[in-house]
PDB file of C-alpha atoms in Angstrom:
ATOM      1  CA  MET D  22     -24.894-124.916 -69.390  1.00 49.00           C
ATOM      2  CA  SER D  23     -24.742-121.399 -70.783  1.00 51.00           C
ATOM      3  CA  SER D  24     -21.012-121.266 -69.924  1.00 58.00           C
ATOM      4  CA  SER D  25     -20.331-123.738 -72.763  1.00 70.00           C
ATOM      5  CA  VAL D  26     -22.111-121.560 -75.328  1.00 78.00           C
ATOM      6  CA  PRO D  27     -19.570-119.571 -77.328  1.00 83.00           C
ATOM      7  CA  ARG D  28     -19.595-115.840 -76.708  1.00 93.00           C
ATOM      8  CA  VAL D  29     -19.687-113.844 -79.947  1.00 96.00           C
ATOM      9  CA  GLU D  30     -18.741-110.191 -80.085  1.00 96.00           C
ATOM     10  CA  GLU D  31     -18.094-107.503 -82.638  1.00 98.00           C
ATOM     11  CA  VAL D  32     -14.726-105.751 -82.659  1.00 97.00           C
ATOM     12  CA  ILE D  33     -14.150-102.706 -84.838  1.00 97.00           C
ATOM     13  CA  LEU D  34     -10.515-101.728 -85.361  1.00 97.00           C
ATOM     14  CA  GLU D  35      -8.885 -98.863 -87.188  1.00 95.00           C
ATOM     15  CA  LYS D  36      -5.556 -99.853 -88.709  1.00 90.00           C
ATOM     16  CA  GLY D  37      -3.912 -96.479 -88.442  1.00 87.00           C
ATOM     17  CA  THR D  38      -0.180 -96.380 -89.169  1.00 89.00           C
ATOM     18  CA  VAL D  39       0.735 -99.496 -87.176  1.00 86.00           C
ATOM     19  CA  GLY D  40      -1.677-101.982 -88.754  1.00 90.00           C
ATOM     20  CA  LEU D  41      -4.076-104.419 -87.140  1.00 94.00           C
ATOM     21  CA  GLY D  42      -1.261-106.130 -85.263  1.00 94.00           C
ATOM     22  CA  PHE D  43      -2.202-109.794 -85.006  1.00 95.00           C
ATOM     23  CA  ASN D  44      -1.454-113.139 -86.624  1.00 95.00           C
ATOM     24  CA  ILE D  45      -3.904-115.748 -87.843  1.00 95.00           C
ATOM     25  CA  ARG D  46      -3.777-119.463 -88.518  1.00 95.00           C
ATOM     26  CA  GLY D  47      -6.276-121.950 -89.840  1.00 96.00           C
ATOM     27  CA  GLY D  48      -8.580-122.436 -92.770  1.00 96.00           C
ATOM     28  CA  THR D  49      -9.997-125.451 -94.561  1.00 96.00           C
ATOM     29  CA  ASP D  50      -6.586-126.179 -96.071  1.00 94.00           C
ATOM     30  CA  ASN D  51      -4.600-126.039 -92.812  1.00 91.00           C
ATOM     31  CA  ILE D  52      -6.624-126.895 -89.711  1.00 92.00           C
ATOM     32  CA  HIS D  53      -5.197-125.185 -86.628  1.00 90.00           C
ATOM     33  CA  ILE D  54      -7.308-126.496 -83.729  1.00 89.00           C
ATOM     34  CA  GLY D  55      -8.760-129.997 -83.674  1.00 90.00           C
ATOM     35  CA  SER D  56     -10.997-130.492 -86.688  1.00 93.00           C
ATOM     36  CA  ASP D  57     -12.194-126.869 -86.756  1.00 94.00           C
ATOM     37  CA  PRO D  58     -11.442-125.219 -90.146  1.00 96.00           C
ATOM     38  CA  GLY D  59     -11.887-121.737 -88.663  1.00 96.00           C
ATOM     39  CA  ILE D  60      -9.460-118.826 -88.676  1.00 97.00           C
ATOM     40  CA  PHE D  61      -7.856-118.271 -85.274  1.00 95.00           C
ATOM     41  CA  VAL D  62      -5.801-115.484 -83.732  1.00 94.00           C
ATOM     42  CA  THR D  63      -2.390-116.795 -82.698  1.00 93.00           C
ATOM     43  CA  THR D  64      -0.631-113.663 -81.457  1.00 94.00           C
ATOM     44  CA  VAL D  65      -1.546-110.063 -80.752  1.00 94.00           C
ATOM     45  CA  LYS D  66       1.065-107.332 -81.052  1.00 94.00           C
ATOM     46  CA  PRO D  67       0.645-104.879 -78.143  1.00 93.00           C
ATOM     47  CA  ASN D  68       1.280-101.723 -80.183  1.00 91.00           C
ATOM     48  CA  GLY D  69      -1.028-102.719 -83.069  1.00 94.00           C
ATOM     49  CA  ALA D  70      -4.690-101.750 -83.276  1.00 95.00           C
ATOM     50  CA  ALA D  71      -5.867-105.050 -81.738  1.00 95.00           C
ATOM     51  CA  GLY D  72      -3.381-104.866 -78.868  1.00 95.00           C
ATOM     52  CA  LYS D  73      -4.319-101.290 -78.035  1.00 94.00           C
ATOM     53  CA  ASP D  74      -8.023-102.155 -78.197  1.00 95.00           C
ATOM     54  CA  GLY D  75      -7.522-105.146 -75.879  1.00 94.00           C
ATOM     55  CA  ARG D  76     -10.518-107.284 -76.843  1.00 95.00           C
ATOM     56  CA  LEU D  77      -8.920-109.617 -79.392  1.00 94.00           C
ATOM     57  CA  GLN D  78      -6.811-112.358 -77.818  1.00 93.00           C
ATOM     58  CA  ALA D  79      -4.799-115.353 -78.922  1.00 92.00           C
ATOM     59  CA  GLY D  80      -7.194-118.291 -79.314  1.00 92.00           C
ATOM     60  CA  ASP D  81     -10.128-116.187 -80.508  1.00 95.00           C
ATOM     61  CA  LYS D  82     -11.854-117.469 -83.635  1.00 96.00           C
ATOM     62  CA  ILE D  83     -12.596-114.872 -86.313  1.00 97.00           C
ATOM     63  CA  LEU D  84     -16.016-115.611 -87.776  1.00 98.00           C
ATOM     64  CA  GLU D  85     -16.269-112.614 -90.120  1.00 98.00           C
ATOM     65  CA  ILE D  86     -14.254-109.704 -91.425  1.00 98.00           C
ATOM     66  CA  ASN D  87     -16.280-106.844 -92.943  1.00 97.00           C
ATOM     67  CA  ASN D  88     -19.246-109.220 -93.402  1.00 96.00           C
ATOM     68  CA  HIS D  89     -17.134-111.860 -95.205  1.00 97.00           C
ATOM     69  CA  ASP D  90     -17.719-115.248 -93.572  1.00 98.00           C
ATOM     70  CA  LEU D  91     -14.426-116.938 -92.575  1.00 98.00           C
ATOM     71  CA  ARG D  92     -15.881-120.166 -91.167  1.00 96.00           C
ATOM     72  CA  GLU D  93     -15.239-122.544 -94.098  1.00 95.00           C
ATOM     73  CA  ILE D  94     -12.612-120.971 -96.366  1.00 97.00           C
ATOM     74  CA  PRO D  95      -8.972-121.642 -97.266  1.00 97.00           C
ATOM     75  CA  HIS D  96      -6.353-119.650 -95.361  1.00 96.00           C
ATOM     76  CA  GLN D  97      -5.253-117.609 -98.370  1.00 96.00           C
ATOM     77  CA  THR D  98      -8.827-116.443 -98.978  1.00 97.00           C
ATOM     78  CA  ALA D  99      -8.930-115.135 -95.402  1.00 96.00           C
ATOM     79  CA  VAL D 100      -5.596-113.381 -95.921  1.00 95.00           C
ATOM     80  CA  THR D 101      -7.006-111.727 -99.059  1.00 96.00           C
ATOM     81  CA  PHE D 102     -10.019-110.465 -97.089  1.00 96.00           C
ATOM     82  CA  PHE D 103      -7.638-108.954 -94.519  1.00 94.00           C
ATOM     83  CA  HIS D 104      -5.480-107.351 -97.219  1.00 92.00           C
ATOM     84  CA  ASP D 105      -8.555-105.843 -98.896  1.00 94.00           C
ATOM     85  CA  ALA D 106     -10.270-104.795 -95.658  1.00 93.00           C
ATOM     86  CA  GLY D 107      -9.626-101.052 -95.738  1.00 93.00           C
ATOM     87  CA  ASP D 108      -8.728 -98.763 -92.845  1.00 94.00           C
ATOM     88  CA  VAL D 109     -11.655 -99.640 -90.582  1.00 96.00           C
ATOM     89  CA  VAL D 110     -12.140-103.355 -90.017  1.00 97.00           C
ATOM     90  CA  ARG D 111     -15.214-104.995 -88.505  1.00 98.00           C
ATOM     91  CA  LEU D 112     -14.525-108.410 -86.979  1.00 98.00           C
ATOM     92  CA  LEU D 113     -17.048-110.837 -85.574  1.00 98.00           C
ATOM     93  CA  ILE D 114     -15.170-113.048 -83.128  1.00 98.00           C
ATOM     94  CA  GLU D 115     -16.019-116.079 -81.046  1.00 97.00           C
ATOM     95  CA  LYS D 116     -14.704-116.373 -77.525  1.00 93.00           C
ATOM     96  CA  SER D 117     -15.690-119.687 -76.022  1.00 58.00           C
ATOM     97  CA  ARG D 118     -14.838-120.915 -72.568  1.00 56.00           C
ATOM     98  CA  ALA D 119     -12.536-123.466 -74.193  1.00 47.00           C
ATOM     99  CA  SER D 120     -10.691-120.775 -76.185  1.00 45.00           C
ATOM    100  CA  GLU D 121     -10.253-118.658 -73.060  1.00 54.00           C
ATOM    101  CA  GLN D 122      -8.658-121.661 -71.298  1.00 55.00           C
ATOM    102  CA  ARG D 123      -6.200-122.437 -74.104  1.00 48.00           C
ATOM    103  CA  THR D 124      -2.595-121.632 -73.463  1.00 47.00           C
ATOM    104  CA  PRO D 125      -2.199-118.410 -75.393  1.00 47.00           C
ATOM    105  CA  ALA D 126       0.404-118.056 -78.073  1.00 45.00           C
ATOM    106  CA  PRO D 127       3.250-115.732 -77.100  1.00 46.00           C
ATOM    107  CA  GLN D 128       2.505-112.046 -77.343  1.00 48.00           C
ATOM    108  CA  PHE D 129       5.184-109.869 -78.919  1.00 47.00           C
ATOM    109  CA  GLU D 130       6.369-107.119 -76.603  1.00 46.00           C
ATOM    110  CA  GLU D 131       8.232-105.431 -79.427  1.00 48.00           C
ATOM    111  CA  ASP D 132       8.381-105.933 -83.138  1.00 47.00           C
ATOM    112  CA  PRO D 133       8.917-109.626 -83.887  1.00 45.00           C
ATOM    113  CA  PRO D 134      12.249-110.780 -85.227  1.00 43.00           C
ATOM    114  CA  PRO D 135      12.613-110.528 -89.020  1.00 40.00           C
ATOM    115  CA  SER D 136      12.126-114.274 -89.371  1.00 39.00           C
ATOM    116  CA  ALA D 137       8.567-113.856 -88.053  1.00 37.00           C
ATOM    117  CA  ALA D 138       7.708-111.690 -91.050  1.00 36.00           C
ATOM    118  CA  THR D 139       8.225-114.534 -93.474  1.00 34.00           C
ATOM    119  CA  HIS D 140       6.820-118.009 -93.706  1.00 37.00           C
ATOM    120  CA  SER D 141       8.543-121.304 -93.173  1.00 34.00           C
ATOM    121  CA  LYS D 142       7.551-124.873 -93.859  1.00 32.00           C
ATOM    122  CA  ASP D 143       5.074-126.643 -91.647  1.00 36.00           C
ATOM    123  CA  PRO D 144       6.081-130.079 -90.312  1.00 33.00           C
ATOM    124  CA  MET D 145       3.588-131.546 -92.777  1.00 32.00           C
ATOM    125  CA  PRO D 146       5.029-131.701 -96.298  1.00 30.00           C
ATOM    126  CA  ASP D 147       3.467-129.472 -98.955  1.00 34.00           C
ATOM    127  CA  HIS D 148       1.666-127.294 -96.397  1.00 32.00           C
ATOM    128  CA  GLU D 149       2.847-123.746 -95.798  1.00 35.00           C
ATOM    129  CA  ASP D 150       3.022-122.433 -92.270  1.00 34.00           C
ATOM    130  CA  VAL D 151       0.085-120.061 -92.139  1.00 34.00           C
ATOM    131  CA  ASP D 152       1.233-118.063 -89.134  1.00 39.00           C
ATOM    132  CA  TYR D 153       2.220-115.075 -91.252  1.00 40.00           C
ATOM    133  CA  TYR D 154       3.158-111.981 -89.307  1.00 36.00           C
ATOM    134  CA  TYR D 155       2.309-109.713 -92.227  1.00 34.00           C
ATOM    135  CA  CYS D 156      -1.090-111.146 -93.039  1.00 42.00           C
ATOM    136  CA  CYS D 157      -2.847-108.983 -90.522  1.00 39.00           C
ATOM    137  CA  THR D 158      -0.424-106.166 -89.747  1.00 40.00           C
ATOM    138  CA  LEU D 159      -1.429-104.115 -92.718  1.00 36.00           C
ATOM    139  CA  LEU D 160      -0.531-100.479 -93.168  1.00 34.00           C
TER     140      LEU D 160
END
């Protein structure tokens, strides 16, 4: 039964000149997976800090950033925490068996196309697409 218990680990990343290099989705105002209001990694850019580190993967749930709890907050609040995080970022992430079996979001092999750096409208009216490229690739 222990295989169904989520695995939690700490990841410390230094932004450097290329940024953290990953995208997030989710929050209480735009649920990404099932009914879970958490903040999830959707893509990891290989040449960003997360891609070079190798531990953070698409489907991982970010529980905390620099001791700020991300479990029950709106998406924009999470984005603000990432913007204000500083050069060294401490993440507490959850890797469950279910998240490791999800089909991962595509990983960028190079810089994403310019359209990925902006937001577009979600299929649901009045909800912004929260898969912002820039939210986590901070310089």
